[in-house]
PDB file of C-alpha atoms in Angstrom:
ATOM      1  CA  MET C  53      -0.018   0.081  -0.108  1.00  0.00           C
ATOM      2  CA  GLN C  54       2.730   2.266   0.617  1.00  0.00           C
ATOM      3  CA  ALA C  55       4.373   1.946  -2.451  1.00  0.00           C
ATOM      4  CA  ASN C  56       1.092   3.144  -4.319  1.00  0.00           C
ATOM      5  CA  TYR C  57       0.943   6.194  -2.456  1.00  0.00           C
ATOM      6  CA  ARG C  58       4.721   6.539  -2.214  1.00  0.00           C
ATOM      7  CA  ILE C  59       4.470   7.605   1.088  1.00  0.00           C
ATOM      8  CA  ARG C  60       8.341   7.598   1.902  1.00  0.00           C
ATOM      9  CA  THR C  61      10.371   7.924   5.282  1.00  0.00           C
ATOM     10  CA  ASP C  62      13.971   8.243   5.925  1.00  0.00           C
ATOM     11  CA  LEU C  63      13.602   6.210   9.220  1.00  0.00           C
ATOM     12  CA  ALA C  64      14.240   2.762   9.514  1.00  0.00           C
ATOM     13  CA  LEU C  65      12.493   2.342  12.541  1.00  0.00           C
ATOM     14  CA  GLU C  66       8.932   3.686  10.599  1.00  0.00           C
ATOM     15  CA  THR C  67       9.757   1.032   7.449  1.00  0.00           C
ATOM     16  CA  ARG C  68      10.632  -1.648   9.967  1.00  0.00           C
ATOM     17  CA  GLU C  69       6.753  -0.800  11.444  1.00  0.00           C
ATOM     18  CA  ARG C  70       5.423  -0.851   7.984  1.00  0.00           C
ATOM     19  CA  PHE C  71       5.946  -4.793   8.058  1.00  0.00           C
ATOM     20  CA  GLU C  72       4.678  -5.281  11.202  1.00  0.00           C
ATOM     21  CA  GLU C  73       1.499  -3.766  10.332  1.00  0.00           C
ATOM     22  CA  ASP C  74       1.144  -6.151   7.462  1.00  0.00           C
ATOM     23  CA  ASN C  75       2.325  -9.193   9.800  1.00  0.00           C
ATOM     24  CA  VAL C  76       4.966  -9.392   7.556  1.00  0.00           C
ATOM     25  CA  GLU C  77       8.442 -11.152   9.134  1.00  0.00           C
ATOM     26  CA  ILE C  78      11.539  -9.919   7.706  1.00  0.00           C
ATOM     27  CA  GLY C  79      14.816 -12.136   7.931  1.00  0.00           C
ATOM     28  CA  GLY C  80      18.186 -10.978   8.433  1.00  0.00           C
ATOM     29  CA  VAL C  81      16.635  -8.216  10.652  1.00  0.00           C
ATOM     30  CA  THR C  82      16.584  -7.517  14.343  1.00  0.00           C
ATOM     31  CA  VAL C  83      14.953  -4.692  16.516  1.00  0.00           C
ATOM     32  CA  ASP C  84      15.945  -4.018  19.887  1.00  0.00           C
ATOM     33  CA  GLU C  85      13.518  -1.329  22.005  1.00  0.00           C
ATOM     34  CA  SER C  86      14.496   0.202  25.436  1.00  0.00           C
ATOM     35  CA  TYR C  87      12.952   3.084  27.029  1.00  0.00           C
ATOM     36  CA  ASP C  88      14.396   5.109  30.101  1.00  0.00           C
ATOM     37  CA  GLU C  89      11.223   6.236  31.987  1.00  0.00           C
ATOM     38  CA  GLU C  90      13.344   9.112  33.822  1.00  0.00           C
ATOM     39  CA  LYS C  91      14.534  10.935  30.696  1.00  0.00           C
ATOM     40  CA  ASP C  92      11.417  10.009  28.684  1.00  0.00           C
ATOM     41  CA  ILE C  93      13.616   8.760  25.977  1.00  0.00           C
ATOM     42  CA  ARG C  94      12.789   5.695  23.645  1.00  0.00           C
ATOM     43  CA  THR C  95      15.347   3.997  22.269  1.00  0.00           C
ATOM     44  CA  THR C  96      15.138   1.474  19.050  1.00  0.00           C
ATOM     45  CA  VAL C  97      18.237   0.034  17.606  1.00  0.00           C
ATOM     46  CA  VAL C  98      17.254  -1.599  14.035  1.00  0.00           C
ATOM     47  CA  LYS C  99      19.938  -4.078  12.889  1.00  0.00           C
ATOM     48  CA  ILE C 100      20.018  -4.961   9.065  1.00  0.00           C
ATOM     49  CA  GLU C 101      22.435  -7.733   9.256  1.00  0.00           C
ATOM     50  CA  THR C 102      21.889  -9.623   5.666  1.00  0.00           C
ATOM     51  CA  GLU C 103      21.446  -8.524   1.903  1.00  0.00           C
ATOM     52  CA  LYS C 104      18.163  -9.822   2.104  1.00  0.00           C
ATOM     53  CA  GLY C 105      17.104  -7.918   5.043  1.00  0.00           C
ATOM     54  CA  ALA C 106      18.509  -4.864   3.241  1.00  0.00           C
ATOM     55  CA  ARG C 107      16.463  -5.288   0.168  1.00  0.00           C
ATOM     56  CA  ALA C 108      13.016  -6.167   1.844  1.00  0.00           C
ATOM     57  CA  MET C 109      13.987  -2.571   3.890  1.00  0.00           C
ATOM     58  CA  GLY C 110      15.139  -0.628   1.006  1.00  0.00           C
ATOM     59  CA  LYS C 111      18.214   0.157   3.314  1.00  0.00           C
ATOM     60  CA  SER C 112      21.532  -0.640   3.397  1.00  0.00           C
ATOM     61  CA  GLN C 113      23.080  -3.361   5.984  1.00  0.00           C
ATOM     62  CA  GLY C 114      24.119  -1.647   9.326  1.00  0.00           C
ATOM     63  CA  THR C 115      22.623  -0.223  12.461  1.00  0.00           C
ATOM     64  CA  TYR C 116      20.447   2.426  12.776  1.00  0.00           C
ATOM     65  CA  ILE C 117      19.376   3.883  16.111  1.00  0.00           C
ATOM     66  CA  THR C 118      16.178   5.864  16.943  1.00  0.00           C
ATOM     67  CA  MET C 119      16.066   8.243  19.903  1.00  0.00           C
ATOM     68  CA  GLU C 120      12.233   9.374  20.507  1.00  0.00           C
ATOM     69  CA  ALA C 121      11.861  12.120  22.991  1.00  0.00           C
ATOM     70  CA  PRO C 122       8.151  13.633  22.706  1.00  0.00           C
ATOM     71  CA  ASN C 123       9.523  16.795  24.379  1.00  0.00           C
ATOM     72  CA  MET C 124      12.125  17.431  22.375  1.00  0.00           C
ATOM     73  CA  SER C 125      10.469  20.418  20.496  1.00  0.00           C
ATOM     74  CA  VAL C 126       9.724  21.763  23.638  1.00  0.00           C
ATOM     75  CA  PRO C 127      12.467  24.434  24.576  1.00  0.00           C
ATOM     76  CA  ASP C 128      13.892  23.072  27.722  1.00  0.00           C
ATOM     77  CA  GLN C 129      17.429  23.596  28.134  1.00  0.00           C
ATOM     78  CA  ASP C 130      17.809  20.726  30.627  1.00  0.00           C
ATOM     79  CA  TYR C 131      15.989  18.226  28.481  1.00  0.00           C
ATOM     80  CA  HIS C 132      17.925  18.884  25.787  1.00  0.00           C
ATOM     81  CA  ARG C 133      21.314  18.356  27.766  1.00  0.00           C
ATOM     82  CA  GLU C 134      19.734  15.112  28.423  1.00  0.00           C
ATOM     83  CA  ILE C 135      19.621  14.326  24.663  1.00  0.00           C
ATOM     84  CA  SER C 136      22.937  15.336  23.607  1.00  0.00           C
ATOM     85  CA  LYS C 137      24.525  13.129  26.358  1.00  0.00           C
ATOM     86  CA  GLU C 138      22.458  10.052  24.974  1.00  0.00           C
ATOM     87  CA  LEU C 139      23.290  11.030  21.590  1.00  0.00           C
ATOM     88  CA  ALA C 140      26.948  11.556  22.401  1.00  0.00           C
ATOM     89  CA  LYS C 141      27.015   8.044  24.108  1.00  0.00           C
ATOM     90  CA  HIS C 142      25.615   6.246  20.731  1.00  0.00           C
ATOM     91  CA  LEU C 143      28.257   8.577  18.630  1.00  0.00           C
ATOM     92  CA  ARG C 144      31.275   7.351  20.751  1.00  0.00           C
ATOM     93  CA  LYS C 145      29.951   3.518  19.952  1.00  0.00           C
ATOM     94  CA  LEU C 146      29.184   4.019  16.360  1.00  0.00           C
ATOM     95  CA  ALA C 147      32.285   5.998  15.663  1.00  0.00           C
ATOM     96  CA  ALA C 148      34.789   4.585  17.738  1.00  0.00           C
ATOM     97  CA  LEU C 149      35.726   7.187  19.426  1.00  0.00           C
ATOM     98  CA  ASP C 150      38.021   5.098  22.449  1.00  0.00           C
ATOM     99  CA  LYS C 151      41.006   6.530  20.946  1.00  0.00           C
ATOM    100  CA  GLU C 152      42.595   9.603  19.042  1.00  0.00           C
ATOM    101  CA  LYS C 153      40.871  10.385  15.636  1.00  0.00           C
ATOM    102  CA  SER C 154      40.443  12.749  12.859  1.00  0.00           C
ATOM    103  CA  VAL C 155      37.019  13.561  12.509  1.00  0.00           C
ATOM    104  CA  LEU C 156      35.161  15.637   9.927  1.00  0.00           C
ATOM    105  CA  VAL C 157      31.696  16.739  10.381  1.00  0.00           C
ATOM    106  CA  VAL C 158      29.450  17.602   7.054  1.00  0.00           C
ATOM    107  CA  GLY C 159      26.495  20.133   7.727  1.00  0.00           C
ATOM    108  CA  LEU C 160      24.344  18.960   4.979  1.00  0.00           C
ATOM    109  CA  GLY C 161      21.447  21.172   3.630  1.00  0.00           C
ATOM    110  CA  ASN C 162      20.514  24.620   2.816  1.00  0.00           C
ATOM    111  CA  ARG C 163      20.789  27.724   5.068  1.00  0.00           C
ATOM    112  CA  GLU C 164      17.916  29.375   2.836  1.00  0.00           C
ATOM    113  CA  VAL C 165      15.202  26.751   3.200  1.00  0.00           C
ATOM    114  CA  THR C 166      14.632  26.397   7.223  1.00  0.00           C
ATOM    115  CA  PRO C 167      13.470  22.786   7.399  1.00  0.00           C
ATOM    116  CA  ASP C 168      16.718  21.581   5.490  1.00  0.00           C
ATOM    117  CA  ALA C 169      18.929  24.179   7.340  1.00  0.00           C
ATOM    118  CA  LEU C 170      19.664  21.316  10.354  1.00  0.00           C
ATOM    119  CA  GLY C 171      23.237  20.589   9.002  1.00  0.00           C
ATOM    120  CA  PRO C 172      24.764  23.877   8.583  1.00  0.00           C
ATOM    121  CA  GLY C 173      23.200  25.083  12.114  1.00  0.00           C
ATOM    122  CA  VAL C 174      24.947  21.991  13.987  1.00  0.00           C
ATOM    123  CA  ILE C 175      28.463  23.343  12.435  1.00  0.00           C
ATOM    124  CA  GLU C 176      27.982  26.701  13.451  1.00  0.00           C
ATOM    125  CA  ASN C 177      28.097  25.300  17.113  1.00  0.00           C
ATOM    126  CA  LEU C 178      30.504  22.805  17.002  1.00  0.00           C
ATOM    127  CA  HIS C 179      33.786  23.088  18.833  1.00  0.00           C
ATOM    128  CA  ILE C 180      36.579  22.898  16.042  1.00  0.00           C
ATOM    129  CA  THR C 181      40.023  22.194  16.913  1.00  0.00           C
ATOM    130  CA  ARG C 182      42.021  20.471  13.873  1.00  0.00           C
ATOM    131  CA  HIS C 183      43.717  23.700  13.235  1.00  0.00           C
ATOM    132  CA  VAL C 184      44.834  24.360  16.731  1.00  0.00           C
ATOM    133  CA  LEU C 185      46.149  20.831  17.151  1.00  0.00           C
ATOM    134  CA  ARG C 186      48.250  21.165  13.797  1.00  0.00           C
ATOM    135  CA  GLU C 187      49.676  24.592  15.131  1.00  0.00           C
ATOM    136  CA  TYR C 188      49.911  23.676  18.884  1.00  0.00           C
ATOM    137  CA  GLY C 189      49.586  20.391  19.707  1.00  0.00           C
ATOM    138  CA  THR C 190      47.488  19.246  22.693  1.00  0.00           C
ATOM    139  CA  LEU C 191      48.764  21.875  24.356  1.00  0.00           C
ATOM    140  CA  GLY C 192      46.958  24.087  22.494  1.00  0.00           C
ATOM    141  CA  ILE C 193      43.604  22.990  24.103  1.00  0.00           C
ATOM    142  CA  GLY C 194      45.313  21.876  27.391  1.00  0.00           C
ATOM    143  CA  GLU C 195      44.251  17.762  26.917  1.00  0.00           C
ATOM    144  CA  ASP C 196      46.879  15.294  26.677  1.00  0.00           C
ATOM    145  CA  ARG C 197      44.708  13.588  23.673  1.00  0.00           C
ATOM    146  CA  ALA C 198      42.351  14.765  22.198  1.00  0.00           C
ATOM    147  CA  HIS C 199      40.091  14.313  18.817  1.00  0.00           C
ATOM    148  CA  ALA C 200      40.946  16.747  15.512  1.00  0.00           C
ATOM    149  CA  VAL C 201      37.620  18.288  14.752  1.00  0.00           C
ATOM    150  CA  SER C 202      37.096  19.754  11.275  1.00  0.00           C
ATOM    151  CA  GLY C 203      33.522  20.895   9.773  1.00  0.00           C
ATOM    152  CA  ILE C 204      32.488  21.973   6.348  1.00  0.00           C
ATOM    153  CA  VAL C 205      28.789  23.132   5.300  1.00  0.00           C
ATOM    154  CA  PRO C 206      29.054  22.332   1.445  1.00  0.00           C
ATOM    155  CA  GLY C 207      25.722  23.816   0.481  1.00  0.00           C
ATOM    156  CA  VAL C 208      23.551  22.775  -2.320  1.00  0.00           C
ATOM    157  CA  MET C 209      23.969  22.085  -6.086  1.00  0.00           C
ATOM    158  CA  ALA C 210      21.669  25.272  -6.937  1.00  0.00           C
ATOM    159  CA  GLN C 211      24.353  27.073  -5.034  1.00  0.00           C
ATOM    160  CA  THR C 212      27.519  25.320  -5.845  1.00  0.00           C
ATOM    161  CA  GLY C 213      26.605  23.675  -9.180  1.00  0.00           C
ATOM    162  CA  MET C 214      28.682  20.929  -7.612  1.00  0.00           C
ATOM    163  CA  GLU C 215      27.349  17.532  -6.103  1.00  0.00           C
ATOM    164  CA  THR C 216      28.111  17.242  -2.680  1.00  0.00           C
ATOM    165  CA  LEU C 217      29.741  14.017  -2.699  1.00  0.00           C
ATOM    166  CA  GLU C 218      32.243  15.674  -5.069  1.00  0.00           C
ATOM    167  CA  ILE C 219      32.965  18.690  -2.653  1.00  0.00           C
ATOM    168  CA  ILE C 220      33.522  16.030   0.296  1.00  0.00           C
ATOM    169  CA  GLN C 221      35.355  13.622  -1.597  1.00  0.00           C
ATOM    170  CA  GLY C 222      37.822  16.395  -2.563  1.00  0.00           C
ATOM    171  CA  VAL C 223      38.070  17.345   1.198  1.00  0.00           C
ATOM    172  CA  VAL C 224      38.536  13.471   2.404  1.00  0.00           C
ATOM    173  CA  ASP C 225      41.195  13.030  -0.118  1.00  0.00           C
ATOM    174  CA  GLU C 226      43.087  16.483   1.106  1.00  0.00           C
ATOM    175  CA  THR C 227      42.381  16.016   5.072  1.00  0.00           C
ATOM    176  CA  LYS C 228      42.380  12.167   5.367  1.00  0.00           C
ATOM    177  CA  PRO C 229      39.872  11.996   8.146  1.00  0.00           C
ATOM    178  CA  ASP C 230      39.728   9.028  10.255  1.00  0.00           C
ATOM    179  CA  VAL C 231      35.653   9.127  10.240  1.00  0.00           C
ATOM    180  CA  VAL C 232      32.881  11.491   8.616  1.00  0.00           C
ATOM    181  CA  ILE C 233      29.696  12.388  10.424  1.00  0.00           C
ATOM    182  CA  ALA C 234      27.260  13.893   8.333  1.00  0.00           C
ATOM    183  CA  ILE C 235      24.380  15.769   9.747  1.00  0.00           C
ATOM    184  CA  ASP C 236      20.928  16.336   7.573  1.00  0.00           C
ATOM    185  CA  ALA C 237      16.671  16.543   7.861  1.00  0.00           C
ATOM    186  CA  LEU C 238      15.177  13.932   6.626  1.00  0.00           C
ATOM    187  CA  ALA C 239      11.246  13.329   6.102  1.00  0.00           C
ATOM    188  CA  ALA C 240       8.833  10.872   8.339  1.00  0.00           C
ATOM    189  CA  ARG C 241       6.149   8.880   7.897  1.00  0.00           C
ATOM    190  CA  SER C 242       4.280  10.207  11.218  1.00  0.00           C
ATOM    191  CA  THR C 243       3.691  13.710  11.838  1.00  0.00           C
ATOM    192  CA  LYS C 244       4.158  12.929  15.678  1.00  0.00           C
ATOM    193  CA  ARG C 245       8.073  11.833  15.170  1.00  0.00           C
ATOM    194  CA  LEU C 246       8.645  15.380  13.334  1.00  0.00           C
ATOM    195  CA  ASN C 247      11.415  17.466  15.400  1.00  0.00           C
ATOM    196  CA  ARG C 248      11.017  14.720  18.261  1.00  0.00           C
ATOM    197  CA  THR C 249      13.143  12.050  16.786  1.00  0.00           C
ATOM    198  CA  ILE C 250      17.162  11.527  16.286  1.00  0.00           C
ATOM    199  CA  GLN C 251      18.142   8.849  13.560  1.00  0.00           C
ATOM    200  CA  ILE C 252      21.863   7.772  14.155  1.00  0.00           C
ATOM    201  CA  THR C 253      23.437   5.087  11.687  1.00  0.00           C
ATOM    202  CA  ASP C 254      26.701   3.732  10.730  1.00  0.00           C
ATOM    203  CA  THR C 255      25.460   3.576   7.021  1.00  0.00           C
ATOM    204  CA  GLY C 256      26.162   6.908   5.764  1.00  0.00           C
ATOM    205  CA  ILE C 257      23.328   9.173   4.794  1.00  0.00           C
ATOM    206  CA  ASN C 258      21.945  10.665   1.285  1.00  0.00           C
ATOM    207  CA  PRO C 259      22.217  14.526   1.275  1.00  0.00           C
ATOM    208  CA  GLY C 260      18.470  16.285   0.756  1.00  0.00           C
ATOM    209  CA  SER C 261      16.452  13.378   1.816  1.00  0.00           C
ATOM    210  CA  GLY C 262      14.329  15.749   3.856  1.00  0.00           C
ATOM    211  CA  VAL C 263      13.092  17.322   1.137  1.00  0.00           C
ATOM    212  CA  GLY C 264      12.604  15.050  -1.322  1.00  0.00           C
ATOM    213  CA  ASN C 265      15.880  15.772  -3.111  1.00  0.00           C
ATOM    214  CA  HIS C 266      18.405  12.672  -3.403  1.00  0.00           C
ATOM    215  CA  ARG C 267      21.716  13.145  -4.221  1.00  0.00           C
ATOM    216  CA  ASP C 268      24.893  10.782  -4.364  1.00  0.00           C
ATOM    217  CA  GLY C 269      25.116   9.130  -1.098  1.00  0.00           C
ATOM    218  CA  LEU C 270      28.078   9.641   1.550  1.00  0.00           C
ATOM    219  CA  ASN C 271      28.813   6.265   2.862  1.00  0.00           C
ATOM    220  CA  ALA C 272      32.355   4.153   3.173  1.00  0.00           C
ATOM    221  CA  ASP C 273      31.879   2.964  -0.518  1.00  0.00           C
ATOM    222  CA  THR C 274      31.957   6.397  -1.744  1.00  0.00           C
ATOM    223  CA  LEU C 275      34.534   8.281   0.391  1.00  0.00           C
ATOM    224  CA  GLY C 276      36.619   5.378   1.722  1.00  0.00           C
ATOM    225  CA  VAL C 277      36.175   5.899   5.527  1.00  0.00           C
ATOM    226  CA  PRO C 278      33.401   5.149   8.103  1.00  0.00           C
ATOM    227  CA  VAL C 279      30.818   7.447   7.422  1.00  0.00           C
ATOM    228  CA  ILE C 280      27.934   8.296  10.502  1.00  0.00           C
ATOM    229  CA  GLY C 281      24.884   9.828   9.877  1.00  0.00           C
ATOM    230  CA  ILE C 282      22.577  11.714  11.940  1.00  0.00           C
ATOM    231  CA  GLY C 283      19.242  13.180  11.109  1.00  0.00           C
ATOM    232  CA  ILE C 284      16.385  14.640  12.409  1.00  0.00           C
ATOM    233  CA  PRO C 285      13.044  14.675  10.164  1.00  0.00           C
ATOM    234  CA  THR C 286      11.695  18.160  10.038  1.00  0.00           C
ATOM    235  CA  VAL C 287       9.474  17.254   6.816  1.00  0.00           C
ATOM    236  CA  VAL C 288       6.200  15.109   6.377  1.00  0.00           C
ATOM    237  CA  ASP C 289       5.019  14.091   2.478  1.00  0.00           C
ATOM    238  CA  ALA C 290       1.605  16.184   2.245  1.00  0.00           C
ATOM    239  CA  ALA C 291       0.389  12.738   0.727  1.00  0.00           C
ATOM    240  CA  THR C 292       0.863  10.869   3.894  1.00  0.00           C
ATOM    241  CA  ILE C 293      -1.000  13.628   5.528  1.00  0.00           C
ATOM    242  CA  VAL C 294      -4.081  13.053   3.486  1.00  0.00           C
ATOM    243  CA  HIS C 295      -3.751   9.347   3.112  1.00  0.00           C
ATOM    244  CA  ASP C 296      -3.903   8.790   7.030  1.00  0.00           C
ATOM    245  CA  ALA C 297      -7.015  11.432   7.174  1.00  0.00           C
ATOM    246  CA  MET C 298      -8.855   9.843   4.603  1.00  0.00           C
ATOM    247  CA  ALA C 299      -7.752   5.963   5.679  1.00  0.00           C
ATOM    248  CA  HIS C 300      -9.531   6.902   9.153  1.00  0.00           C
ATOM    249  CA  LEU C 301     -12.530   7.666   7.346  1.00  0.00           C
ATOM    250  CA  LEU C 302     -12.490   4.907   5.295  1.00  0.00           C
ATOM    251  CA  ASP C 303     -12.113   1.958   7.737  1.00  0.00           C
ATOM    252  CA  ALA C 304     -15.266   0.726   6.664  1.00  0.00           C
ATOM    253  CA  LEU C 305     -14.389   0.217   3.261  1.00  0.00           C
ATOM    254  CA  GLU C 306     -13.019  -3.455   2.076  1.00  0.00           C
ATOM    255  CA  GLU C 307      -8.591  -3.138   1.693  1.00  0.00           C
ATOM    256  CA  GLU C 308      -9.035  -3.138  -2.137  1.00  0.00           C
ATOM    257  CA  GLU C 309     -11.881  -0.343  -2.397  1.00  0.00           C
ATOM    258  CA  ARG C 310      -9.684   1.673  -0.196  1.00  0.00           C
ATOM    259  CA  LYS C 311      -6.900   1.564  -2.174  1.00  0.00           C
ATOM    260  CA  GLU C 312      -8.821   2.091  -5.206  1.00  0.00           C
ATOM    261  CA  PHE C 313     -10.329   5.183  -3.677  1.00  0.00           C
ATOM    262  CA  LEU C 314      -6.838   6.841  -2.154  1.00  0.00           C
ATOM    263  CA  GLU C 315      -5.314   6.359  -5.656  1.00  0.00           C
ATOM    264  CA  GLU C 316      -7.996   8.437  -6.929  1.00  0.00           C
ATOM    265  CA  MET C 317      -8.346  10.863  -3.903  1.00  0.00           C
ATOM    266  CA  ILE C 318      -4.225  11.421  -3.554  1.00  0.00           C
ATOM    267  CA  SER C 319      -3.359  13.977  -6.540  1.00  0.00           C
ATOM    268  CA  PRO C 320      -0.170  13.248  -8.034  1.00  0.00           C
ATOM    269  CA  HIS C 321       0.975  17.019  -7.125  1.00  0.00           C
ATOM    270  CA  LEU C 322       1.154  16.137  -3.594  1.00  0.00           C
ATOM    271  CA  HIS C 323       3.884  13.828  -3.692  1.00  0.00           C
ATOM    272  CA  SER C 324       6.445  16.802  -4.466  1.00  0.00           C
ATOM    273  CA  MET C 325       5.087  18.873  -1.254  1.00  0.00           C
ATOM    274  CA  PHE C 326       6.418  18.118   2.211  1.00  0.00           C
ATOM    275  CA  VAL C 327       4.581  19.843   5.252  1.00  0.00           C
ATOM    276  CA  THR C 328       6.644  21.259   8.369  1.00  0.00           C
ATOM    277  CA  PRO C 329       5.305  22.874  11.909  1.00  0.00           C
ATOM    278  CA  LYS C 330       4.988  26.541  11.370  1.00  0.00           C
ATOM    279  CA  ASP C 331       7.651  27.034  14.661  1.00  0.00           C
ATOM    280  CA  VAL C 332      10.099  25.241  12.552  1.00  0.00           C
ATOM    281  CA  ASP C 333      12.593  28.224  12.494  1.00  0.00           C
ATOM    282  CA  GLU C 334      12.952  28.309  16.226  1.00  0.00           C
ATOM    283  CA  THR C 335      13.038  24.770  16.368  1.00  0.00           C
ATOM    284  CA  VAL C 336      15.371  24.094  13.795  1.00  0.00           C
ATOM    285  CA  LYS C 337      17.840  26.085  15.224  1.00  0.00           C
ATOM    286  CA  ARG C 338      17.267  24.374  18.775  1.00  0.00           C
ATOM    287  CA  LEU C 339      17.515  21.121  17.712  1.00  0.00           C
ATOM    288  CA  GLY C 340      20.978  22.355  15.594  1.00  0.00           C
ATOM    289  CA  PHE C 341      22.515  23.381  18.997  1.00  0.00           C
ATOM    290  CA  THR C 342      21.292  19.778  20.521  1.00  0.00           C
ATOM    291  CA  ILE C 343      22.979  18.108  18.139  1.00  0.00           C
ATOM    292  CA  SER C 344      25.722  19.987  17.891  1.00  0.00           C
ATOM    293  CA  GLU C 345      26.343  19.708  21.961  1.00  0.00           C
ATOM    294  CA  GLY C 346      25.973  15.933  21.535  1.00  0.00           C
ATOM    295  CA  LEU C 347      29.116  16.254  19.287  1.00  0.00           C
ATOM    296  CA  ASN C 348      31.222  18.520  21.373  1.00  0.00           C
ATOM    297  CA  ILE C 349      30.429  15.855  24.178  1.00  0.00           C
ATOM    298  CA  ALA C 350      31.333  13.096  22.422  1.00  0.00           C
ATOM    299  CA  LEU C 351      34.558  14.587  20.778  1.00  0.00           C
ATOM    300  CA  GLU C 352      35.722  16.613  24.059  1.00  0.00           C
ATOM    301  CA  TYR C 353      37.993  14.034  25.149  1.00  0.00           C
ATOM    302  CA  VAL C 354      39.576  10.432  24.265  1.00  0.00           C
TER     303      VAL C 354
END
């Protein structure tokens, strides 16, 4: 049914939920869920372990960690600090930050399009150390051991005339980082996850996911180094909202009748439209700071 309406999501958790709704078991995919009642953070780890599982999910093999925090869109500094700490914990593990590394952080997206400005906002608050370490060594930052952190905002093709991958490949070839961490806005299947969910994965990321403008992926195959992807869904497909609203009204119809009706009702032009909350400006700015704090905590010591 999802394929018929092209209802899309960048979250592995939501893809897995679709199969559960249809009572379909997927081989080679494991799911582990935990809930921290005190912090009100639900964490789901989806591991795609086989090629068969990857084909069924439509995603690359690897680990997808989803943090769901219902109050993440609320301007509560203490709560966001807890989210940053949880994010840092997962990053240390996925990026193997238990020893000194050179880390390139890439802020994907378009500063001029607010729902797509998450990545650039993260770089603005990131503690950059590579240049200091190259000039003065660890004494320059007062630590015995430290990660060399660099950052870049490559912009989008309409601004540069270049694929994001081309720019990052050049930077990686020149600076030779041990790991790349890429941040981008995503699209969700459910409106309840907008600005309330963080996905971290060791499979990399496709620039432009959040606004449906997929470019060449940033991953270990294309860059030659491990790539950690971090994303927050800031938009939802307009067709998804129409589909969900109409589906509730049509519960009395048989499945085939409902599918036929919805196919006629959902206009094709809706599939190029995305919806975002009205307070997206301040929310994306706040969430960008939350992710940057998580990165700073994860990268502040070895």
